[in-house]
Coordinates of C-alpha atoms and ligand atoms in Angstrom, one line a residue:
X977 CA 82.1 118.8 101.2
X978 CA 78.8 119.8 99.8
X979 CA 77.3 120.9 96.5
X980 CA 75.8 124.3 96.0
X981 CA 73.7 125.8 93.2
X982 CA 71.7 128.9 92.5
X983 CA 69.5 130.1 89.6
X984 CA 67.9 133.4 88.7
X985 CA 65.9 133.7 85.5
X986 CA 62.4 133.6 84.1
X987 CA 61.4 130.0 84.3
X988 CA 60.7 127.8 87.3
X989 CA 64.0 128.2 89.2
X990 CA 63.5 125.0 91.2
X991 CA 63.9 122.8 88.2
X992 CA 67.5 123.8 87.2
X993 CA 68.5 123.9 90.9
X994 CA 67.3 120.3 91.5
X995 CA 69.0 119.2 88.2
X996 CA 72.2 120.8 89.5
X997 CA 71.8 119.2 92.9
X998 CA 71.4 115.8 91.4
X999 CA 74.6 116.3 89.4
X1000 CA 76.3 117.4 92.6
X1001 CA 75.3 114.4 94.8
X1002 CA 78.8 113.1 94.4
X1003 CA 79.8 115.8 96.9
X1004 CA 77.5 114.5 99.6
X1005 CA 74.1 113.1 100.2
X1006 CA 73.3 113.3 103.9
X1007 CA 70.6 116.0 103.4
X1008 CA 69.4 118.5 100.8
X1009 CA 67.5 121.8 100.8
X1010 CA 66.4 124.7 98.7
X1011 CA 65.3 128.3 99.4
X1012 CA 63.3 130.1 96.7
X1013 CA 61.6 133.3 96.0
X1014 CA 58.0 132.9 94.9
X1015 CA 55.9 136.1 94.4
X1016 CA 58.5 138.0 96.5
X1017 CA 58.0 135.6 99.4
X1018 CA 60.9 133.4 100.4
X1019 CA 60.5 129.8 101.4
X1020 CA 62.9 127.1 102.5
X1021 CA 62.4 123.4 102.2
X1022 CA 64.9 120.8 103.6
X1023 CA 65.0 117.0 103.8
X1024 CA 67.3 114.4 105.3
X1025 CA 68.8 112.0 102.8
X1026 CA 69.1 112.2 99.1
X1027 CA 68.1 114.9 96.7
X1028 CA 65.3 112.6 95.6
X1029 CA 63.7 112.9 99.1
X1030 CA 63.7 116.7 98.7
X1031 CA 62.3 116.4 95.2
X1032 CA 59.4 114.3 96.5
X1033 CA 58.7 116.8 99.2
X1034 CA 58.7 119.7 96.8
X1035 CA 56.4 117.9 94.4
X1036 CA 53.7 117.8 97.0
X1037 CA 53.9 121.6 97.6
X1038 CA 51.9 124.3 95.7
X1039 CA 54.7 126.6 94.6
X1040 CA 54.1 129.5 92.2
X1041 CA 56.6 130.9 89.8
X1042 CA 59.9 130.9 91.8
X1043 CA 62.3 132.7 89.5
X1044 CA 65.2 132.6 91.9
X1045 CA 66.3 129.6 94.0
X1046 CA 69.4 128.3 95.7
X1047 CA 70.1 124.7 96.8
X1048 CA 72.5 122.5 98.7
X1049 CA 73.3 118.8 99.0
X1050 CA 75.2 118.2 102.3
X1051 CA 78.0 116.0 103.6
X1052 CA 78.0 116.7 107.3
X1053 CA 81.0 118.3 108.9
X1054 CA 79.6 120.2 111.9
X1055 CA 76.4 118.8 113.3
X1056 CA 74.8 115.4 112.4
X1057 CA 72.8 115.0 109.2
X1058 CA 69.4 116.2 110.5
X1059 CA 66.8 118.5 108.9
X1060 CA 67.8 121.2 111.4
X1061 CA 71.4 121.1 110.3
X1062 CA 70.6 120.9 106.6
X1063 CA 71.1 124.0 104.4
X1064 CA 69.9 126.6 103.6
X1065 CA 70.5 128.3 106.9
X1066 CA 68.8 131.6 107.6
X1067 CA 68.7 134.5 110.0
X1068 CA 66.0 134.9 112.7
X1069 CA 63.6 136.9 110.5
X1070 CA 64.1 134.5 107.6
X1071 CA 65.2 137.2 105.2
X1072 CA 68.7 135.9 104.4
X1073 CA 69.3 132.4 103.2
X1074 CA 72.7 130.8 102.8
X1075 CA 74.2 127.6 101.4
X1076 CA 77.8 126.9 102.1
X1077 CA 80.5 124.4 101.2
X1078 CA 83.6 124.3 103.4
X1079 CA 84.4 125.0 107.0
X1080 CA 84.3 128.3 108.9
X1081 CA 87.2 128.0 111.3
X1082 CA 86.3 131.0 113.4
X1083 CA 82.6 130.2 113.7
X1084 CA 82.7 129.9 117.5
X1085 CA 84.2 133.4 117.8
X1086 CA 81.6 134.9 115.5
X1087 CA 78.8 133.0 117.2
X1088 CA 79.8 134.4 120.6
X1089 CA 80.0 137.9 119.2
X1090 CA 76.6 137.6 117.6
X1091 CA 75.1 135.9 120.8
X1092 CA 76.2 138.9 122.8
X1093 CA 74.4 141.1 120.2
X1094 CA 71.2 139.0 120.9
X1095 CA 71.3 136.7 117.9
X1096 CA 69.9 133.2 118.5
X1097 CA 71.1 130.0 116.8
X1098 CA 69.1 126.9 116.1
X1099 CA 71.6 124.5 114.6
X1100 CA 75.0 123.2 115.5
X1101 CA 76.5 124.1 112.1
X1102 CA 79.3 126.5 111.4
X1103 CA 77.3 127.8 108.5
X1104 CA 74.5 129.2 110.6
X1105 CA 76.8 132.1 111.7
X1106 CA 76.9 133.4 108.1
X1107 CA 73.3 134.6 107.6
X1108 CA 73.3 136.0 111.1
X1109 CA 76.6 137.8 110.4
X1110 CA 75.3 139.2 107.1
X1111 CA 72.1 140.3 109.0
X1112 CA 74.3 142.0 111.6
X1113 CA 76.1 144.1 109.0
X1114 CA 72.8 144.7 107.0
X1115 CA 71.3 146.3 110.2
X1116 CA 74.5 148.4 110.5
X1117 CA 74.8 149.6 106.8
X1118 CA 71.3 149.2 105.4
X1119 CA 73.1 148.0 102.2
X1120 CA 73.2 144.3 101.3
X1121 CA 76.1 144.5 98.8
X1122 CA 78.2 146.1 101.6
X1123 CA 76.9 143.8 104.3
X1124 CA 77.7 140.6 102.3
X1125 CA 81.2 141.7 101.4
X1126 CA 81.9 142.8 105.0
X1127 CA 80.6 139.5 106.4
X1128 CA 82.6 137.4 104.0
X1129 CA 85.8 139.3 104.9
X1130 CA 85.3 138.3 108.6
X1131 CA 85.2 134.5 107.7
X1132 CA 88.3 132.4 108.2
X1133 CA 88.6 128.9 106.7
X1134 CA 87.5 127.5 103.4
X1135 CA 84.2 128.4 101.8
X1136 CA 82.0 128.7 98.7
X1137 CA 78.9 130.6 99.8
X1138 CA 75.8 131.4 97.9
X1139 CA 73.1 133.7 99.4
X1140 CA 69.7 134.9 98.4
X1141 CA 67.8 137.5 100.4
X1142 CA 64.4 139.2 100.6
X1143 CA 66.2 142.5 100.7
X1144 CA 67.5 142.0 97.1
X1145 CA 65.1 139.4 95.7
X1146 CA 66.5 139.6 92.1
X1147 CA 70.2 138.9 93.2
X1148 CA 72.2 135.9 94.1
X1149 CA 75.3 136.6 96.1
X1150 CA 78.3 134.3 95.9
X1151 CA 81.9 134.2 97.3
X1152 CA 84.8 131.8 97.4
X1153 CA 87.9 131.0 99.3
X1154 CA 89.6 127.6 98.7
X1155 CA 86.4 126.0 97.6
X1156 CA 85.3 125.9 94.0
X1157 CA 82.5 128.1 92.6
X1158 CA 81.4 129.0 89.1
X1159 CA 79.0 131.3 87.4
X1160 CA 76.9 129.8 84.6
X1161 CA 75.7 132.2 81.9
X1162 CA 72.4 131.3 80.1
X1163 CA 70.2 132.9 77.5
X1164 CA 67.7 134.6 79.9
X1165 CA 69.1 133.3 83.2
X1166 CA 72.3 133.0 85.2
X1167 CA 73.4 130.4 87.6
X1168 CA 76.1 129.8 90.3
X1169 CA 77.3 126.4 91.4
X1170 CA 80.1 124.2 92.7
X1171 CA 81.2 123.1 89.3
X1172 CA 80.2 123.0 85.6
X1173 CA 77.8 120.1 86.1
X1174 CA 75.8 122.2 88.6
X1175 CA 75.0 124.9 86.1
X1176 CA 75.0 122.9 82.9
X1177 CA 71.2 122.5 82.8
X1178 CA 70.6 126.2 81.9
X1179 CA 74.0 127.6 81.0
X1180 CA 76.0 127.9 77.9
X1181 CA 79.1 129.5 79.2
X1182 CA 81.0 129.4 82.5
X1183 CA 83.2 131.6 84.6
X1184 CA 85.4 130.1 87.2
X1185 CA 85.7 132.3 90.3
X1186 CA 89.1 132.5 92.0
X1187 CA 89.9 132.7 95.7
X1188 CA 88.9 136.0 97.3
X1189 CA 86.3 136.7 94.7
X1190 CA 82.7 137.5 95.2
X1191 CA 79.9 137.8 92.6
X1192 CA 76.5 139.4 92.5
X1193 CA 74.5 137.6 89.8
X1194 CA 71.2 138.7 88.3
X1195 CA 69.1 137.4 85.5
X1196 CA 70.9 139.4 82.8
X1197 CA 74.0 140.7 84.5
X1198 CA 76.7 139.8 86.9
X1199 CA 79.6 141.6 88.7
X1200 CA 82.7 140.0 90.1
X1201 CA 85.0 141.7 92.6
X1202 CA 88.2 140.7 94.4
X1203 CA 87.3 141.4 98.0
X1204 CA 91.0 141.3 99.1
X1205 CA 92.3 144.0 96.7
X1206 CA 88.8 145.5 96.2
X1207 CA 89.2 145.6 92.4
X1208 CA 86.5 144.7 89.9
X1209 CA 87.3 141.5 88.0
X1210 CA 86.7 141.2 84.2
X1211 CA 87.0 137.6 83.2
X1212 CA 86.2 136.1 79.8
X1213 CA 83.5 133.4 80.0
X1214 CA 84.5 129.9 78.6
X1215 CA 82.4 127.4 76.8
X1216 CA 81.1 124.7 79.1
X1217 CA 83.0 121.4 78.5
X1218 CA 81.1 118.7 80.1
X1219 CA 81.3 115.0 79.9
X1220 CA 78.0 113.0 80.0
X1221 CA 77.3 113.6 83.7
X1222 CA 74.0 112.0 83.5
X1223 CA 75.7 108.7 82.5
X1224 CA 73.3 105.8 82.9
X1225 CA 73.8 102.4 84.6
X1226 CA 72.7 100.6 81.4
X1227 CA 72.0 97.0 82.2
X1228 CA 74.2 97.0 85.3
X1229 CA 72.7 97.0 88.8
X1230 CA 75.2 99.5 90.0
X1231 CA 77.4 102.2 88.6
X1232 CA 80.4 100.6 90.4
X1233 CA 79.9 97.3 88.4
X1234 CA 79.5 99.2 85.2
X1235 CA 82.6 101.2 85.8
X1236 CA 84.7 98.1 86.7
X1237 CA 83.5 96.5 83.4
X1238 CA 84.7 99.7 81.6
X1239 CA 88.3 98.7 82.4
X1240 CA 89.3 97.6 78.9
X1241 CA 87.8 100.8 77.4
X1242 CA 89.5 102.9 80.2
X1243 CA 92.9 101.5 79.5
X1244 CA 92.3 101.9 75.7
X1245 CA 91.3 105.6 76.2
X1246 CA 94.2 106.4 78.4
X1247 CA 96.8 105.1 75.9
X1248 CA 94.9 106.2 72.7
X1249 CA 97.1 108.3 70.5
X1250 CA 99.8 108.2 73.1
X1251 CA 101.8 105.1 72.1
X1252 CA 103.2 104.3 68.7
X1253 CA 104.4 100.7 68.2
X1254 CA 105.9 101.4 64.8
X1255 CA 108.3 104.0 66.1
X1256 CA 108.3 102.6 69.7
X1257 CA 107.5 105.9 71.1
X1258 CA 105.3 107.5 73.7
X1259 CA 103.7 110.9 73.0
X1260 CA 102.3 112.9 75.9
X1261 CA 101.2 116.2 74.4
X1262 CA 100.2 117.6 77.8
X1263 CA 103.8 117.4 79.0
X1264 CA 105.6 118.7 75.9
X1265 CA 105.5 122.3 77.1
X1266 CA 107.5 121.4 80.2
X1267 CA 109.6 118.6 78.6
X1268 CA 113.0 120.4 79.1
X1269 CA 112.2 121.1 82.7
X1270 CA 111.1 117.6 83.3
X1271 CA 114.1 116.0 81.8
X1272 CA 116.3 117.9 84.3
X1273 CA 114.5 117.0 87.5
X1274 CA 116.2 114.8 90.0
X1275 CA 113.3 114.0 92.3
X1276 CA 109.5 113.6 92.0
X1277 CA 107.1 114.0 94.9
X1278 CA 103.7 112.4 94.2
X1279 CA 100.8 113.9 96.1
X1280 CA 97.4 112.3 96.4
X1281 CA 94.7 110.9 98.7
X1282 CA 92.9 107.6 99.1
X1283 CA 92.8 105.4 96.0
X1284 CA 94.8 108.0 94.0
X1285 CA 97.5 107.8 96.6
X1286 CA 97.7 104.0 96.0
X1287 CA 98.0 104.7 92.3
X1288 CA 100.8 107.0 93.3
X1289 CA 102.6 104.1 95.2
X1290 CA 102.4 102.1 92.0
X1291 CA 103.8 105.1 90.2
X1292 CA 106.7 105.3 92.6
X1293 CA 107.9 101.8 91.7
X1294 CA 107.3 102.5 88.0
X1295 CA 109.1 105.8 87.8
X1296 CA 112.0 104.5 89.8
X1297 CA 112.4 101.3 87.9
X1298 CA 111.7 102.6 84.3
X1299 CA 112.7 106.2 84.4
X1300 CA 115.4 105.9 87.1
X1301 CA 114.2 109.0 89.0
X1302 CA 113.9 108.9 92.8
X1303 CA 110.3 109.2 93.8
X1304 CA 108.5 109.8 97.1
X1305 CA 104.7 109.4 97.5
X1306 CA 103.1 111.5 100.2
X1307 CA 99.6 111.8 101.4
X1308 CA 98.5 115.3 100.4
X1309 CA 97.0 115.8 103.9
X1310 CA 100.4 115.1 105.5
X1311 CA 102.6 116.9 103.0
X1312 CA 101.2 120.2 104.1
X1313 CA 102.7 119.9 107.5
X1314 CA 106.1 118.7 106.6
X1315 CA 109.1 121.0 106.8
X1316 CA 111.3 119.1 104.3
X1317 CA 113.8 120.9 102.1
X1318 CA 112.6 121.0 98.5
X1319 CA 115.3 121.4 95.9
X1320 CA 114.6 123.4 92.7
X1321 CA 114.9 120.2 90.6
X1322 CA 112.1 118.5 92.4
X1323 CA 108.8 118.1 90.5
X1324 CA 105.5 117.7 92.1
X1325 CA 103.0 115.3 90.6
X1326 CA 99.5 115.5 91.8
X1327 CA 97.1 112.6 91.1
X1328 CA 93.3 113.1 91.5
X1329 CA 90.2 111.7 89.8
X1330 CA 88.0 114.7 90.6
X1331 CA 90.6 117.4 90.5
X1332 CA 88.8 119.0 93.5
X1333 CA 90.2 117.2 96.5
X1334 CA 90.9 119.9 99.1
X1335 CA 94.0 118.3 100.6
X1336 CA 95.6 117.8 97.3
X1337 CA 94.8 121.4 96.3
X1338 CA 96.2 122.6 99.6
X1339 CA 99.4 120.6 99.1
X1340 CA 99.8 122.1 95.6
X1341 CA 99.3 125.6 97.1
X1342 CA 102.0 125.0 99.6
X1343 CA 104.6 124.8 96.8
X1344 CA 103.0 127.6 94.7
X1345 CA 105.7 130.2 95.5
X1346 CA 108.7 127.8 95.4
X1347 CA 109.0 127.7 91.6
X1348 CA 108.7 123.9 91.5
X1349 CA 107.2 122.3 88.4
X1350 CA 103.7 121.0 89.2
X1351 CA 102.2 118.4 87.0
X1352 CA 98.9 116.6 87.3
X1353 CA 97.3 113.3 86.5
X1354 CA 93.6 114.3 86.6
X1355 CA 90.4 112.8 85.3
X1356 CA 88.0 115.7 85.5
X1357 CA 88.7 118.2 82.7
X1358 CA 88.8 121.8 83.8
X1359 CA 88.9 120.9 87.4
X1360 CA 90.8 123.0 90.0
X1361 CA 93.9 120.7 90.0
X1362 CA 93.9 120.5 86.2
X1363 CA 93.9 124.3 86.1
X1364 CA 96.4 125.0 88.8
X1365 CA 99.2 122.6 87.6
X1366 CA 101.7 123.7 85.0
X1367 CA 101.1 120.7 82.7
X1368 CA 99.6 117.3 83.0
X1369 CA 98.1 114.2 81.5
X1370 CA 94.4 113.6 81.5
X1371 CA 93.1 110.2 82.4
X1372 CA 90.2 110.2 79.9
X1373 CA 88.3 107.7 82.0
X1374 CA 85.1 109.6 81.6
X1375 CA 82.8 110.5 84.5
X1376 CA 83.1 108.1 87.5
X1377 CA 79.8 108.1 89.3
X1378 CA 80.2 105.4 91.9
X1379 CA 81.7 106.8 95.1
X1380 CA 84.3 104.0 95.2
X1381 CA 86.9 104.7 92.6
X1382 CA 87.5 101.9 90.1
X1383 CA 88.2 102.8 86.5
X1384 CA 89.9 106.1 87.5
X1385 CA 92.6 104.1 89.4
X1386 CA 93.1 101.9 86.3
X1387 CA 93.4 105.0 84.2
X1388 CA 95.8 106.7 86.6
X1389 CA 98.1 103.6 86.7
X1390 CA 98.0 103.4 82.9
X1391 CA 99.0 107.0 82.6
X1392 CA 101.8 106.5 85.2
X1393 CA 103.1 103.7 83.0
X1394 CA 103.1 106.1 80.0
X1395 CA 104.9 108.8 82.0
X1396 CA 107.5 106.4 83.2
X1397 CA 108.1 105.1 79.7
X1398 CA 108.2 108.7 78.3
X1399 CA 110.7 109.7 80.9
X1400 CA 112.6 106.5 80.7
X1401 CA 113.1 106.2 77.0
X1402 CA 116.6 104.7 76.5
X1403 CA 117.1 104.1 80.2
X1404 CA 115.3 100.8 80.7
X1405 CA 115.8 97.4 79.1
X1406 CA 112.1 96.8 79.8
X1407 CA 111.0 99.7 77.6
X1408 CA 110.0 97.8 74.5
X1409 CA 108.3 94.9 76.3
X1410 CA 106.3 97.2 78.5
X1411 CA 105.2 99.4 75.6
X1412 CA 104.1 96.3 73.5
X1413 CA 102.2 94.8 76.4
X1414 CA 100.5 98.1 77.3
X1415 CA 99.0 98.1 73.8
X1416 CA 97.3 94.7 74.3
X1417 CA 96.4 95.3 77.9
X1418 CA 92.8 96.2 77.1
X1419 CA 92.3 92.7 75.7
X1420 CA 94.0 91.1 78.7
X1421 CA 91.7 93.0 81.0
X1422 CA 88.7 91.4 79.3
X1423 CA 90.0 88.0 80.3
X1424 CA 90.1 89.2 84.0
X1425 CA 86.6 90.5 83.7
X1426 CA 85.5 87.0 82.5
X1427 CA 86.5 85.8 86.0
X1428 CA 83.7 87.7 87.6
X1429 CA 81.5 84.7 88.3
X1430 CA 84.3 82.9 90.1
X1431 CA 85.1 86.0 92.1
X1432 CA 81.4 86.4 93.0
X1433 CA 81.3 82.8 94.3
X1434 CA 84.3 83.4 96.5
X1435 CA 83.0 86.7 97.7
X1436 CA 79.6 85.2 98.7
X1437 CA 81.4 82.4 100.6
X1438 CA 83.4 84.9 102.6
X1439 CA 81.0 87.8 102.9
X1440 CA 80.0 86.9 106.5
X1441 CA 83.5 87.6 107.9
X1442 CA 84.2 90.8 109.9
X1443 CA 87.9 91.1 109.1
X1444 CA 90.2 90.6 106.2
X1445 CA 93.9 90.8 105.5
X1446 CA 95.3 91.8 102.1
X1447 CA 98.9 91.1 101.3
X1448 CA 101.3 91.8 98.4
X1449 CA 104.9 92.6 97.6
X1450 CA 106.4 95.4 95.4
X1451 CA 103.9 96.2 92.6
X1452 CA 101.3 94.1 94.4
X1453 CA 101.8 95.9 97.7
X1454 CA 99.7 99.0 96.7
X1455 CA 97.1 96.5 95.5
X1456 CA 96.9 95.0 98.9
X1457 CA 96.2 98.5 100.3
X1458 CA 93.7 99.3 97.6
X1459 CA 92.0 95.9 98.0
X1460 CA 91.5 96.6 101.7
X1461 CA 90.3 100.1 101.1
X1462 CA 87.7 99.0 98.5
X1463 CA 86.4 96.3 100.8
X1464 CA 86.1 98.6 103.8
X1465 CA 84.4 101.4 102.0
X1466 CA 81.6 99.5 100.3
X1467 CA 81.1 96.4 102.4
X1468 CA 82.0 98.0 105.8
X1469 CA 84.2 95.0 106.6
X1470 CA 87.3 95.8 108.6
X1471 CA 90.3 95.2 106.3
X1472 CA 94.0 95.7 106.6
X1473 CA 96.5 96.0 103.7
X1474 CA 100.1 95.0 104.4
X1475 CA 103.3 94.4 102.6
X1476 CA 103.6 90.6 102.8
X1477 CA 107.0 90.8 104.4
X1478 CA 105.6 92.8 107.3
X1479 CA 103.3 90.0 108.6
X1480 CA 105.8 88.6 111.0
X1481 CA 106.5 92.0 112.4
X1482 CA 103.1 92.3 114.0
X1483 CA 99.9 91.7 112.0
X1484 CA 100.4 87.9 112.1
X1485 CA 99.0 88.1 115.6
X1486 CA 95.6 88.9 114.2
X1487 CA 95.3 85.7 112.1
X1488 CA 93.0 82.9 113.1
X1489 CA 90.3 80.8 111.4
X1490 CA 88.0 83.9 111.3
X1491 CA 90.5 86.3 109.8
X1492 CA 90.9 85.4 106.1
X1493 CA 93.8 86.6 104.0
X1494 CA 93.6 87.8 100.4
X1495 CA 97.0 87.4 98.9
X1496 CA 98.3 88.8 95.6
X1497 CA 100.9 86.4 94.4
X1498 CA 101.1 86.9 90.6
X1499 CA 104.5 88.5 90.5
X1500 CA 107.0 86.3 88.6
X1501 CA 109.8 87.6 90.7
X1502 CA 108.4 87.5 94.1
X1503 CA 105.7 84.8 94.4
X1504 CA 107.9 82.4 96.2
X1505 CA 108.7 85.0 98.9
X1506 CA 105.0 85.7 99.4
X1507 CA 104.3 82.0 99.5
X1508 CA 106.5 81.7 102.5
X1509 CA 104.5 84.4 104.3
X1510 CA 101.3 82.4 103.4
X1511 CA 102.8 79.3 105.1
X1512 CA 102.9 81.3 108.3
X1513 CA 99.3 82.3 107.8
X1514 CA 98.3 78.7 107.1
X1515 CA 100.1 77.5 110.2
X1516 CA 97.8 79.8 112.3
X1517 CA 94.6 78.3 110.7
X1518 CA 94.1 81.4 108.5
X1519 CA 92.0 80.9 105.4
X1520 CA 93.7 82.0 102.2
X1521 CA 92.4 83.4 98.9
X1522 CA 95.2 83.8 96.3
X1523 CA 95.5 85.7 93.1
X1524 CA 98.1 84.0 90.8
X1525 CA 99.1 83.4 87.2
X1526 CA 99.4 79.9 85.7
X1527 CA 103.1 80.1 86.5
X1528 CA 102.9 81.3 90.1
X1529 CA 99.9 79.1 91.1
X1530 CA 102.2 76.1 91.8
X1531 CA 103.9 77.7 94.8
X1532 CA 100.6 78.6 96.6
X1533 CA 98.0 76.1 95.3
X1534 CA 98.3 73.9 98.3
X1535 CA 98.1 76.8 100.7
X1536 CA 95.0 78.3 99.1
X1537 CA 91.4 77.8 100.1
X1538 CA 90.5 79.7 97.0
X1539 CA 92.5 80.6 93.9
X1540 CA 91.9 83.2 91.2
X1541 CA 94.2 82.8 88.1
X1542 CA 94.8 85.9 86.0
X1543 CA 96.7 86.2 82.8
X1544 CA 100.5 86.5 82.9
X1545 CA 101.8 90.1 82.3
X1546 CA 104.9 92.0 83.3
X1547 CA 104.9 92.7 87.0
X1548 CA 104.7 96.4 86.2
X1549 CA 101.2 95.8 84.7
X1550 CA 99.9 93.6 87.5
X1551 CA 98.3 96.5 89.4
X1552 CA 96.0 97.1 86.5
X1553 CA 94.7 93.6 86.3
X1554 CA 94.7 93.0 90.0
X1555 CA 92.7 96.2 90.5
X1556 CA 89.8 94.6 88.6
X1557 CA 90.0 91.5 90.8
X1558 CA 90.0 93.4 94.1
X1559 CA 87.3 95.8 92.9
X1560 CA 85.0 92.8 91.8
X1561 CA 85.7 91.1 95.1
X1562 CA 84.7 94.1 97.1
X1563 CA 81.7 94.7 94.9
X1564 CA 80.3 91.1 95.2
X1565 CA 81.0 91.1 98.9
X1566 CA 79.0 94.3 99.4
X1567 CA 76.3 93.0 97.2
X1568 CA 76.0 89.9 99.4
X1569 CA 75.8 92.1 102.5
X1570 CA 73.2 94.4 100.9
X1571 CA 75.0 97.7 101.4
X1572 CA 74.4 100.9 99.4
X1573 CA 77.2 100.2 97.0
X1574 CA 77.2 103.3 94.8
X1575 CA 76.7 105.7 97.8
X1576 CA 78.3 104.0 100.8
X1577 CA 77.5 105.5 104.2
X1578 CA 79.5 108.5 105.5
X1579 CA 81.3 109.0 102.3
X1580 CA 81.2 111.4 99.3
X1581 CA 82.7 111.2 95.9
X1582 CA 84.7 114.3 96.1
X1583 CA 86.3 115.4 99.3
X1584 CA 86.3 119.2 99.1
X1585 CA 87.1 119.9 102.8
X1586 CA 90.5 119.4 104.4
Ligands
LIG981 C1 88.2 105.5 97.3 C2 88.1 106.8 96.8 C3 88.8 107.9 97.5 C4 89.5 108.9 96.5 C5 90.1 110.0 97.3 C6 90.8 111.0 96.3 O1 87.5 104.6 96.5 O2 87.4 107.1 95.8 O3 89.8 107.4 98.4 O4 90.4 108.2 95.8 O5 89.1 110.7 98.0 O6 90.0 111.5 95.4 P1 90.5 112.2 94.1 O7 91.1 111.1 93.3 O8 89.3 112.7 93.4 O9 91.5 113.3 94.5

């Protein structure tokens, strides 16, 4: 999952390309590189690490008037994150430069064919076959447009490719299959990039390329062609709708902390204009066009990955309890391989912050021809998942910059509450109570944020541990999973999330004085059950941190080494408040351990490869 960008115009092409790469760092930050055409000579500069490292290197070079440049920020798939493996990749004579996002599945086959035709490779990447293959066809046809198209057709897998070449120094070539790519149209320049943020610096309008499309982009013109059916594509440009991608950290040390502290605003934005307490109704404009279909469905399959999947697990409990619809949550990466029968009255609900997660996109594609209703809960407006679903509800959480998802989860669970209420009107005795409580939840979230100093003290005390167990039941079970995931991804501590009732079926064997347990016991209905699981932990000398409400504290106080008391809310809303607690706990633990919180090792914000 990498970010790609290209610019052709009159000004210094490196500037908009670097601006685009900085906006694309959420896709990967192992290495970065550019190729540019300066006075008809092509150069390539690459650097390991962040885009800022590349910027520093470029600042030290005397570069004259590059009016065409392409760039890349990498998340390593094939080959380690070294300068050699960084993009752009080029052919032996350095006349063809390629940046690529995705995976070329038949790269070994192409590599052996090219090696037998005397092509030599220097890197271990799948990408390197592309410039060599284009060169191979260029030698054959002597025509770059034809060579590019023919090479692209040979590639199997998923790709967004951008190429610049000495043979056509005023053109940028681009092609996509299962990996997003856009053209940005400016006044006296054009751009290509992975998304709107990549081209926003110098573009006013945008064209989203579809699968099997290639484009040839010049300063004043562009052509799009479908390389499968060989037809020219005429697509209307759209205005660029972009949220404030350059959001600043303000007074916060990290984006993650800032985003956690945005929880009250996030809940507020997700319910804004959607609940009416005077009429006791929920209005979801994004679902109105499919309302009749939705009211007839008898099963919902929620598809998502990572934190969004855990939001989906909360959604499962909510939709079943409030809307009385059977729900199944599946990891998008696994759904693809299942051969389950899917009835016509099944609706698919995809949840994604970025709207660009490759596994979720592939899962949605799997049901494309089955005629099932596909709805989305997406944060990023205009993203691939937002565009490929029949209807949906936006999260309105605003751009999430920190790699670890925080406020997006809170928005997703708020939206799932709204959908459950909207579908469940008249079905659930809880309807009025939940609607009323949702309206005041932003204020309640502020009270949880006020616990930050307490949570920080506890986190610092336990930050030296190498293992952690997270436990919860029912609505608090997904929070145990999410708590463990947050801790692993930013503090690099091994953590397990379990349904509390499962402890005695195996995981209890792990517990000793060095394996602390973080237990979510705020559920009015289930805290006593969880308390008995904690007795078992205590009996094995395990240290225990509990999250309770005033009412539930009594059952676990004596068992707890540490206790965090949150406000009382209906169980259905606990995940929203407990998300803040586990996010803060992970954040302060990582802070104490000195890790790179906003950009944890080996990860990227948007996972655009399967
Ligand atoms: C964890 C995290 C990831 C994402 C997952 C899905 O903090 O951020 O697990 O939740 O990659 O991403 P989206 O929601 O963009 O589809």
